[in-house]
PDB file of C-alpha atoms in Angstrom:
ATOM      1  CA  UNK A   1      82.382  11.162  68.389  1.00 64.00           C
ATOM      2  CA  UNK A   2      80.115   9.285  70.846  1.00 83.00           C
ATOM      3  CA  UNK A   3      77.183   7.998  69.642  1.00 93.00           C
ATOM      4  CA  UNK A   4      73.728   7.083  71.376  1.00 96.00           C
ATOM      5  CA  UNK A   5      75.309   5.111  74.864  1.00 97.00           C
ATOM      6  CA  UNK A   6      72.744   3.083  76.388  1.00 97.00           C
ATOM      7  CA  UNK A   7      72.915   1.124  79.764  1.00 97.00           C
ATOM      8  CA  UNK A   8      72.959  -1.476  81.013  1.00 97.00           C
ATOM      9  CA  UNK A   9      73.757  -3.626  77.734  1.00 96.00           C
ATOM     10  CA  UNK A  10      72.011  -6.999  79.479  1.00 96.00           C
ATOM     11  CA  UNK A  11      69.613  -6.848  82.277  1.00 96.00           C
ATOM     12  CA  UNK A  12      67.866 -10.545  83.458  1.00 97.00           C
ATOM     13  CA  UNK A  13      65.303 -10.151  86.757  1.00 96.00           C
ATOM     14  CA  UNK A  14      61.947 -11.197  88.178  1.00 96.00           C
ATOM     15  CA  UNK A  15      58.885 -10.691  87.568  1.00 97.00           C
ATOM     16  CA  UNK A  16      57.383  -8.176  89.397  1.00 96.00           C
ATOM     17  CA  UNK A  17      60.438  -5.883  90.057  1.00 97.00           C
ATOM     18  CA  UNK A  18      61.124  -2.317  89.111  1.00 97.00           C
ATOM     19  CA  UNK A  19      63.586  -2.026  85.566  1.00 98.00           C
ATOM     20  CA  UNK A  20      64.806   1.549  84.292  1.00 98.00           C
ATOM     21  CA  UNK A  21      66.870   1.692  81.585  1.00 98.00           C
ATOM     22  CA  UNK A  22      69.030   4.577  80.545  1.00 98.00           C
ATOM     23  CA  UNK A  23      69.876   6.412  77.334  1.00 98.00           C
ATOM     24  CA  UNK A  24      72.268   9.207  76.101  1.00 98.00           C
ATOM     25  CA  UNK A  25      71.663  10.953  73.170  1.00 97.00           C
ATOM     26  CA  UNK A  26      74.538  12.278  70.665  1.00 95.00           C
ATOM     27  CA  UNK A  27      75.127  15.859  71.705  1.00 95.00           C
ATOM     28  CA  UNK A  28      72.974  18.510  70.157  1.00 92.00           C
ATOM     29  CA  UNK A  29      70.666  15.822  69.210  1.00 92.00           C
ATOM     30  CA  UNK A  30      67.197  17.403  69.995  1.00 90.00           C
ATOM     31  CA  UNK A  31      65.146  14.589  69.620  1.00 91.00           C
ATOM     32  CA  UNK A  32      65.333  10.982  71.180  1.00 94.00           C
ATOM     33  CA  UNK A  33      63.268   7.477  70.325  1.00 94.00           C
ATOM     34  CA  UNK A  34      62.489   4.404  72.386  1.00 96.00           C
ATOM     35  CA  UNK A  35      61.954   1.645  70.267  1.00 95.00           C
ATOM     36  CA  UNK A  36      61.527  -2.257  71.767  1.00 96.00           C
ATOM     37  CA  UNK A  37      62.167  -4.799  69.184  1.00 95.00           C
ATOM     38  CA  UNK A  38      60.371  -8.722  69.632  1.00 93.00           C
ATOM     39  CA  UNK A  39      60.727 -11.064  67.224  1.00 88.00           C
ATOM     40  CA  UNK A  40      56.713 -11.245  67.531  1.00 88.00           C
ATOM     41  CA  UNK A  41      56.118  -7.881  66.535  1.00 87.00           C
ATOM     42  CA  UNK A  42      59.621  -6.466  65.003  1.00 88.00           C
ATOM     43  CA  UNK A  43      60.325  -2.877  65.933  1.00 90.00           C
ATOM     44  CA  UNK A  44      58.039  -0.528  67.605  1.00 90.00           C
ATOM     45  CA  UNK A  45      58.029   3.069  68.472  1.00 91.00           C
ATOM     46  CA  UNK A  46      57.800   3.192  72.041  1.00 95.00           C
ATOM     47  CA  UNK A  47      57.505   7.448  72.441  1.00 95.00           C
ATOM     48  CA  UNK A  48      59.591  10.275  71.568  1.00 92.00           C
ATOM     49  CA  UNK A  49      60.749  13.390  72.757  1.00 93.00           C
ATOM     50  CA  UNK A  50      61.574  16.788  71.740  1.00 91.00           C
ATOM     51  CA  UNK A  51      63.565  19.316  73.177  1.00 92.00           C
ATOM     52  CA  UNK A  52      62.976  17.088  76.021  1.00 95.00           C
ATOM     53  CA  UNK A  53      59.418  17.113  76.251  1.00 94.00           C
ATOM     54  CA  UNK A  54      57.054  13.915  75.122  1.00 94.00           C
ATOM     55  CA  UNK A  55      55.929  14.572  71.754  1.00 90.00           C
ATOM     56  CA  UNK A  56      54.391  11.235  71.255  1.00 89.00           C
ATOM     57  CA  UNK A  57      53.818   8.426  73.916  1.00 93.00           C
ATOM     58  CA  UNK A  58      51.084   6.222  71.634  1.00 90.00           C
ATOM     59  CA  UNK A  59      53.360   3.073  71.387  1.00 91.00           C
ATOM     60  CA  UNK A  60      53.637   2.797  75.151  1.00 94.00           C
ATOM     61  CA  UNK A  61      52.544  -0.309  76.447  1.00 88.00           C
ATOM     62  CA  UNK A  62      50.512   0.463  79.033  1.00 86.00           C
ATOM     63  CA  UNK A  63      50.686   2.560  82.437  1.00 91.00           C
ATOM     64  CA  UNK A  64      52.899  -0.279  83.741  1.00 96.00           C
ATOM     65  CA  UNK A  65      55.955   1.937  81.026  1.00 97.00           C
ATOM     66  CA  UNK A  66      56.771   5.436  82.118  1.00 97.00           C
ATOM     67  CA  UNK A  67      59.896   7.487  80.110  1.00 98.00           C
ATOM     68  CA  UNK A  68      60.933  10.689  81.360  1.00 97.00           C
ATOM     69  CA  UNK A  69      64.006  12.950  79.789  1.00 97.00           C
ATOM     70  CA  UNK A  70      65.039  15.342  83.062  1.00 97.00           C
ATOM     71  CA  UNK A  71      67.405  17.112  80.739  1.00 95.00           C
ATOM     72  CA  UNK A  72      68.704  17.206  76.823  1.00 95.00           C
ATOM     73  CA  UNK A  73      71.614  14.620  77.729  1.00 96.00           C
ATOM     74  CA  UNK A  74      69.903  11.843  79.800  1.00 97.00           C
ATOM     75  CA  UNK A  75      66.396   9.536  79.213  1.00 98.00           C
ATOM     76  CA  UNK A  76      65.147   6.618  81.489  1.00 98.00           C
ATOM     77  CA  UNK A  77      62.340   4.397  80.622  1.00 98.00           C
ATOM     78  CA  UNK A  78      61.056   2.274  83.405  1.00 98.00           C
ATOM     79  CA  UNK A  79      58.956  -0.782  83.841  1.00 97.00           C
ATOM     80  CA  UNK A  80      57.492  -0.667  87.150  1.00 97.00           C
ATOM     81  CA  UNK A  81      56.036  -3.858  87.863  1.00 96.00           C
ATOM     82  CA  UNK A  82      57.412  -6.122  84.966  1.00 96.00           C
ATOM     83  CA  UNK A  83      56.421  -9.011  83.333  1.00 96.00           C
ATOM     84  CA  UNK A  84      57.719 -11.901  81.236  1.00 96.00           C
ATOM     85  CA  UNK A  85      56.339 -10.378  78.311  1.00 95.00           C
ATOM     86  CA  UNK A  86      58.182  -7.122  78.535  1.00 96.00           C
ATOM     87  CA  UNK A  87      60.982  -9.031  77.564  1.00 97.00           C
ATOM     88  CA  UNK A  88      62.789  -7.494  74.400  1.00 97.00           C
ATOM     89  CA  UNK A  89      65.909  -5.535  73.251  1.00 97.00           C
ATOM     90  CA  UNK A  90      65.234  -1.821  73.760  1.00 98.00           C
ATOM     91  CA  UNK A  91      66.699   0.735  71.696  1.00 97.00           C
ATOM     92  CA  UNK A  92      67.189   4.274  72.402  1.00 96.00           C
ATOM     93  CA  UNK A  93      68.053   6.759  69.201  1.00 94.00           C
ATOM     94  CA  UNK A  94      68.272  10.594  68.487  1.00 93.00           C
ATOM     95  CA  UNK A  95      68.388  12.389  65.595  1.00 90.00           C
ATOM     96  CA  UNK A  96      68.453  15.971  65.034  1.00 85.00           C
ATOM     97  CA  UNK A  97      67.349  19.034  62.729  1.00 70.00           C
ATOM     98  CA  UNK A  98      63.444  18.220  63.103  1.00 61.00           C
ATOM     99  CA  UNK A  99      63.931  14.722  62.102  1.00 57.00           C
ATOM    100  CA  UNK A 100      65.181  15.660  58.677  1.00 66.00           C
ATOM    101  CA  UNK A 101      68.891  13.941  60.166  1.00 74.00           C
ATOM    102  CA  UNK A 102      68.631  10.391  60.508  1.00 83.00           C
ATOM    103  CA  UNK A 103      67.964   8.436  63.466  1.00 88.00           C
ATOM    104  CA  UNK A 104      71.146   7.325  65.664  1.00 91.00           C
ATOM    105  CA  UNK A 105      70.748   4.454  67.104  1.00 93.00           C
ATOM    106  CA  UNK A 106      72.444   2.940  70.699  1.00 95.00           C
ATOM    107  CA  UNK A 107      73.352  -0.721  70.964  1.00 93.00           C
ATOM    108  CA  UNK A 108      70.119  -2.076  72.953  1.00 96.00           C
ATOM    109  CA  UNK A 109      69.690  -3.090  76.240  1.00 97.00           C
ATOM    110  CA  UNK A 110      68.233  -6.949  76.169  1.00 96.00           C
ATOM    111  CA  UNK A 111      65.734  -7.210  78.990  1.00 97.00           C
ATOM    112  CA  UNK A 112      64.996 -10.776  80.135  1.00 97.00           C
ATOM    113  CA  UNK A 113      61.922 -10.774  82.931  1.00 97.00           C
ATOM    114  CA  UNK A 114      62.164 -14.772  84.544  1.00 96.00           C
TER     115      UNK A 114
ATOM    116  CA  UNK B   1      47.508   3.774  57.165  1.00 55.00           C
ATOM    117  CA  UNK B   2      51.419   3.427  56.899  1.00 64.00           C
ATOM    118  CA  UNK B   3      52.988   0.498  56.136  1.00 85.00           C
ATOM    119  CA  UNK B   4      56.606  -1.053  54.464  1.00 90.00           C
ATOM    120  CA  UNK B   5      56.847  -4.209  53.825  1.00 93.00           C
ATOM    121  CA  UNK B   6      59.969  -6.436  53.603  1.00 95.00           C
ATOM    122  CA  UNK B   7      60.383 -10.238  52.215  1.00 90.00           C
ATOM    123  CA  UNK B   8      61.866 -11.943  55.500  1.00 92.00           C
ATOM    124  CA  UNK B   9      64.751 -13.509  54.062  1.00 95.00           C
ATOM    125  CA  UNK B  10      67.785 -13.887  51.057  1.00 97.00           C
ATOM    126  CA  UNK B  11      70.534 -16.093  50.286  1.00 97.00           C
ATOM    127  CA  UNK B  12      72.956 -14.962  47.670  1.00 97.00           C
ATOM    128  CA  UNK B  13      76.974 -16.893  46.980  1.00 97.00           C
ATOM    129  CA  UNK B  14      79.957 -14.469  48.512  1.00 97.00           C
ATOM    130  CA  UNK B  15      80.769 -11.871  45.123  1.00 97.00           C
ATOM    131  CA  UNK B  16      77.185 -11.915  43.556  1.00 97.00           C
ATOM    132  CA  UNK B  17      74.967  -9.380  43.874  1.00 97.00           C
ATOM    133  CA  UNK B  18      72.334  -8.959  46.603  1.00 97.00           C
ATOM    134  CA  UNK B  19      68.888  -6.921  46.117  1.00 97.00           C
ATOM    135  CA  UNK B  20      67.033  -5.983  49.032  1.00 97.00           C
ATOM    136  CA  UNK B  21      63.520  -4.753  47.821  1.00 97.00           C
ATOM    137  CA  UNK B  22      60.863  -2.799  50.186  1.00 96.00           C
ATOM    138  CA  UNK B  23      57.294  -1.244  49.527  1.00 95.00           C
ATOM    139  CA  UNK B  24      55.111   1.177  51.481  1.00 90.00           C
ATOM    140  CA  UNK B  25      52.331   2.971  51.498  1.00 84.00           C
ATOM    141  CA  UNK B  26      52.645   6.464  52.160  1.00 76.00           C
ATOM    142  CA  UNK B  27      53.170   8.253  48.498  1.00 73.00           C
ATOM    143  CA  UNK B  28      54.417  11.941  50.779  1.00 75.00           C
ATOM    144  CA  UNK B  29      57.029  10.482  52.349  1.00 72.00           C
ATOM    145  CA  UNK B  30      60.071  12.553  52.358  1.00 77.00           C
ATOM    146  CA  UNK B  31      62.677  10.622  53.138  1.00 85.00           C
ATOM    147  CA  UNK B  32      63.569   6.536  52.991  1.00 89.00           C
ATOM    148  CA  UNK B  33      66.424   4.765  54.766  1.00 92.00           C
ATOM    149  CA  UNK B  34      68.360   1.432  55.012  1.00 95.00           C
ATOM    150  CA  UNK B  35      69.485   0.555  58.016  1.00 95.00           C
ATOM    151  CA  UNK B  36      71.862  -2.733  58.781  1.00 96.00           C
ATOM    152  CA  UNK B  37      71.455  -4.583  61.970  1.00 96.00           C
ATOM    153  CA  UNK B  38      73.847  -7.055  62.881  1.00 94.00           C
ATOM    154  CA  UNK B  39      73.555  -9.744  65.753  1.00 88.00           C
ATOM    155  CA  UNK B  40      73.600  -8.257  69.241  1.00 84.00           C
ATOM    156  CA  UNK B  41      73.912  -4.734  67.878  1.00 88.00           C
ATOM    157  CA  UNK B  42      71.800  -2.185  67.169  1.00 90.00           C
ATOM    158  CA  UNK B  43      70.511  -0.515  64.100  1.00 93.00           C
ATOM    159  CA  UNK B  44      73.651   1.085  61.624  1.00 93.00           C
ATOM    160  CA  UNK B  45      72.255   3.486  59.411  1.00 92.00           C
ATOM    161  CA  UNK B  46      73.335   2.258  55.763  1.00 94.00           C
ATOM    162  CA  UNK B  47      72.150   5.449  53.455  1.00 93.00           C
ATOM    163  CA  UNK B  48      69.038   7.011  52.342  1.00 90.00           C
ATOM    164  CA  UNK B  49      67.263   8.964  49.798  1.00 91.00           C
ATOM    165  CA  UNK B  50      65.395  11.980  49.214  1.00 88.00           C
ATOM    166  CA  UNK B  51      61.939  11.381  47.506  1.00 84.00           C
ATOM    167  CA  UNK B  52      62.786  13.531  45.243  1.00 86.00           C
ATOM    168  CA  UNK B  53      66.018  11.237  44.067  1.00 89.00           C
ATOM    169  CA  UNK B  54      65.495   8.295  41.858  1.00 92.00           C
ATOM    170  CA  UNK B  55      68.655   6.903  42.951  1.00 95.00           C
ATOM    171  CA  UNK B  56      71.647   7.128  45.028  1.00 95.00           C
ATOM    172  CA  UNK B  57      75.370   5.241  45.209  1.00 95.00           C
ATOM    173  CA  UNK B  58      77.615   4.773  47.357  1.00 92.00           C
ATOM    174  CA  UNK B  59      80.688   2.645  47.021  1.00 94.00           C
ATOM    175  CA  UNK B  60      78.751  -0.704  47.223  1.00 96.00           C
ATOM    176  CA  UNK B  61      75.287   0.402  47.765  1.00 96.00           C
ATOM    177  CA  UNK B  62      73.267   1.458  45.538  1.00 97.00           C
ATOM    178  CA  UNK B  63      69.585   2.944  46.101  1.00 97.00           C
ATOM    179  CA  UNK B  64      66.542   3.142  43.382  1.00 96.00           C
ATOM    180  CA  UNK B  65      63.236   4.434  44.355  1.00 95.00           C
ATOM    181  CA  UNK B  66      60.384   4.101  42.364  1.00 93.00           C
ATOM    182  CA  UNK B  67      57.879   6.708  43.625  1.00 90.00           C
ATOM    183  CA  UNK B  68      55.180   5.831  41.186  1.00 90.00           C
ATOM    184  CA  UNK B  69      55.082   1.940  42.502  1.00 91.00           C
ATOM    185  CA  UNK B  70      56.215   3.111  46.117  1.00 90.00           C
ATOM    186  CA  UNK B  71      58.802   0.889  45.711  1.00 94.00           C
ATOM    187  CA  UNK B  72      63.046   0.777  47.454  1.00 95.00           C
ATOM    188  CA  UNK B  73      65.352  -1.379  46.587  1.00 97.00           C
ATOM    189  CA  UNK B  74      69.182  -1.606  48.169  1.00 97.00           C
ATOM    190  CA  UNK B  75      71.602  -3.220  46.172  1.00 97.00           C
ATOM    191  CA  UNK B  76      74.308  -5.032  47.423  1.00 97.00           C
ATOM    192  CA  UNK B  77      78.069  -5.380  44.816  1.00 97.00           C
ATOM    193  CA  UNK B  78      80.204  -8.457  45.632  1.00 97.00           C
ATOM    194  CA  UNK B  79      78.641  -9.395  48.581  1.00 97.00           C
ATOM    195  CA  UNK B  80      80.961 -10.183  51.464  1.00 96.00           C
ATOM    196  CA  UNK B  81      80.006 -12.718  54.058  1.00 95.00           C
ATOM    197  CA  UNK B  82      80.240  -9.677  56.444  1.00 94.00           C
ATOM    198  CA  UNK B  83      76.747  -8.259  54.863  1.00 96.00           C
ATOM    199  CA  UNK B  84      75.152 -11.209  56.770  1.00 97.00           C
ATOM    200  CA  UNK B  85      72.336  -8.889  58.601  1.00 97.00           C
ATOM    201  CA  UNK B  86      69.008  -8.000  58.570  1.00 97.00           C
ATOM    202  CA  UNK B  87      68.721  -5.195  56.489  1.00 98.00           C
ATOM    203  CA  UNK B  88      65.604  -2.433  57.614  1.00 96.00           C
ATOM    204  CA  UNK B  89      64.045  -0.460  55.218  1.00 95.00           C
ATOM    205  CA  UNK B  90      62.115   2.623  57.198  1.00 91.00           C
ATOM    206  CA  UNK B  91      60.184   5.665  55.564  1.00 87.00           C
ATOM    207  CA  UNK B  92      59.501   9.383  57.333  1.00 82.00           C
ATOM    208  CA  UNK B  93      56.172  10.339  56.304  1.00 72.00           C
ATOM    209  CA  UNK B  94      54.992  13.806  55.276  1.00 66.00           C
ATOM    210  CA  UNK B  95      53.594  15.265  57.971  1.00 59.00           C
ATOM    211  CA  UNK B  96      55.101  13.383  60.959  1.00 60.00           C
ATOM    212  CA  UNK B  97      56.526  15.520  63.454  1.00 57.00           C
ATOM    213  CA  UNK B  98      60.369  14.872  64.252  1.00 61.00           C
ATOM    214  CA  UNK B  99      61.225  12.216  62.192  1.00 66.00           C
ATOM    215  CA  UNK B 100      58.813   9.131  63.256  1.00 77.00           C
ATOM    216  CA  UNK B 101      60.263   6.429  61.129  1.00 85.00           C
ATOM    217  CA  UNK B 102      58.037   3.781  59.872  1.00 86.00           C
ATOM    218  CA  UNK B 103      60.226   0.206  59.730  1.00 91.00           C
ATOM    219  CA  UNK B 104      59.505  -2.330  57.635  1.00 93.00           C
ATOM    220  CA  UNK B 105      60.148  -5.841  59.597  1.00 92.00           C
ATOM    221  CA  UNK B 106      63.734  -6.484  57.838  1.00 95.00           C
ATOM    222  CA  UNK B 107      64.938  -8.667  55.353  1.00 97.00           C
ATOM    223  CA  UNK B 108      67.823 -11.427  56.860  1.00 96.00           C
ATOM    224  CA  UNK B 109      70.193 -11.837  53.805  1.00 97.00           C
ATOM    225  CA  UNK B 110      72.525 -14.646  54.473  1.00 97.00           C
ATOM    226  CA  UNK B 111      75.994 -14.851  52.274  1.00 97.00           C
ATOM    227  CA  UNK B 112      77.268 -18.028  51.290  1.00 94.00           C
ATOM    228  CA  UNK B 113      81.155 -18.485  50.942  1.00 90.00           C
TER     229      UNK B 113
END
């Protein structure tokens, strides 16, 4: 079976430009994670959806982070502008059954911002 | 507020044992997991437990919870040199909608031939 498939795997660019990054959940997976892990801070809950709807967007950064999920097979989270410090390995992850599954996690994306 | 807390780092010798030990905060959690992260890779889920389980095994791993002194531990039998990772502990606590896992900041266990 597939698991979480996230893309790109490596993305390095300059300040100030736009980044989305994209996720696919497992199939039938009803609810999907963004995480960013730093070695500053460890690993943080970005927001989460369910049933593709935002259930909790607290751990967003700031406006400059946006995350939409159009449909139950597809998730973007975009940095529009970015900065140096946005640099970090984001995760996506899904899980299903009201949480009670665990999470799934994709391989990260590493963001580098020059 | 939540909170699970990891010591940073263990060396053990390839075939001992390894224990991986984790506290937090939250005494309703539901459910606690290990998760293995290797380099590059994202997070493999490892096992977890029930809070109503005092311990769980499987093959190598073994899990004990101590609900009383909010305490997880992950043992590790005849550690291979391919258990080098940082190992996550995470809790789901009561109450949190759709699974919200709380990680701890991972415990880098290095094996030693």
């Amino acid at each position: 079976d597939a698991g979480v498939i996230q893309s790109p795997r490596h993305e390095v660019t300059e300040m100030g430009q736009e980044v989305t990054l994209r996720c696919k959940p497992i199939s039938g997976h009803d609810y999907l994670f963004w995480y960013r892990q730093t070695m500053m801070r460890g690993l943080e809950l970005l927001i989460y959806f369910n049933n593709n709807v935002p259930i909790d967007d607290s751990g967003m950064p700031e406006d400059r982070f946006s995350a939409k999920m159009p449909n139950a097979s597809f998730s973007t989270l975009k940095i529009q502008p970015s900065e140096p410090r946005d640099s970090a390995v984001y995760f996506c992850a899904s899980s299903s059954e009201g949480g009670i599954q665990p999470q799934h996690f994709g391989d990260g994306t590493r963001l580098s911002i020059l | 507020g939540e909170d699970v807390e990891q010591s940073l780092f263990l060396s053990v010798r390839e075939g001992d044992s390894s224990v991986i030990n984790c506290t937090y905060t939250d005494s309703s959690s539901t459910y606690l997991y290990w998760y293995k992260q290797e380099p590059g890779a994202g997070l493999q889920l490892l096992t977890y437990i029930f809070s109503n389980m005092d311990m769980k095994q499987d093959q190598r791993l073994t899990v004990l919870l101590n609900k009383k002194d909010k305490h997880l531990s992950l043992r590790i039998a005849d550690t291979q040199t391919g258990d080098s990772a940082i190992y996550f502990c995470a809790e789901t606590p009561f109450g949190n909608q759709g699974g919200k896992l709380i990680f701890g900041q991972g415990t880098e266990l290095s094996v030693k031939p």
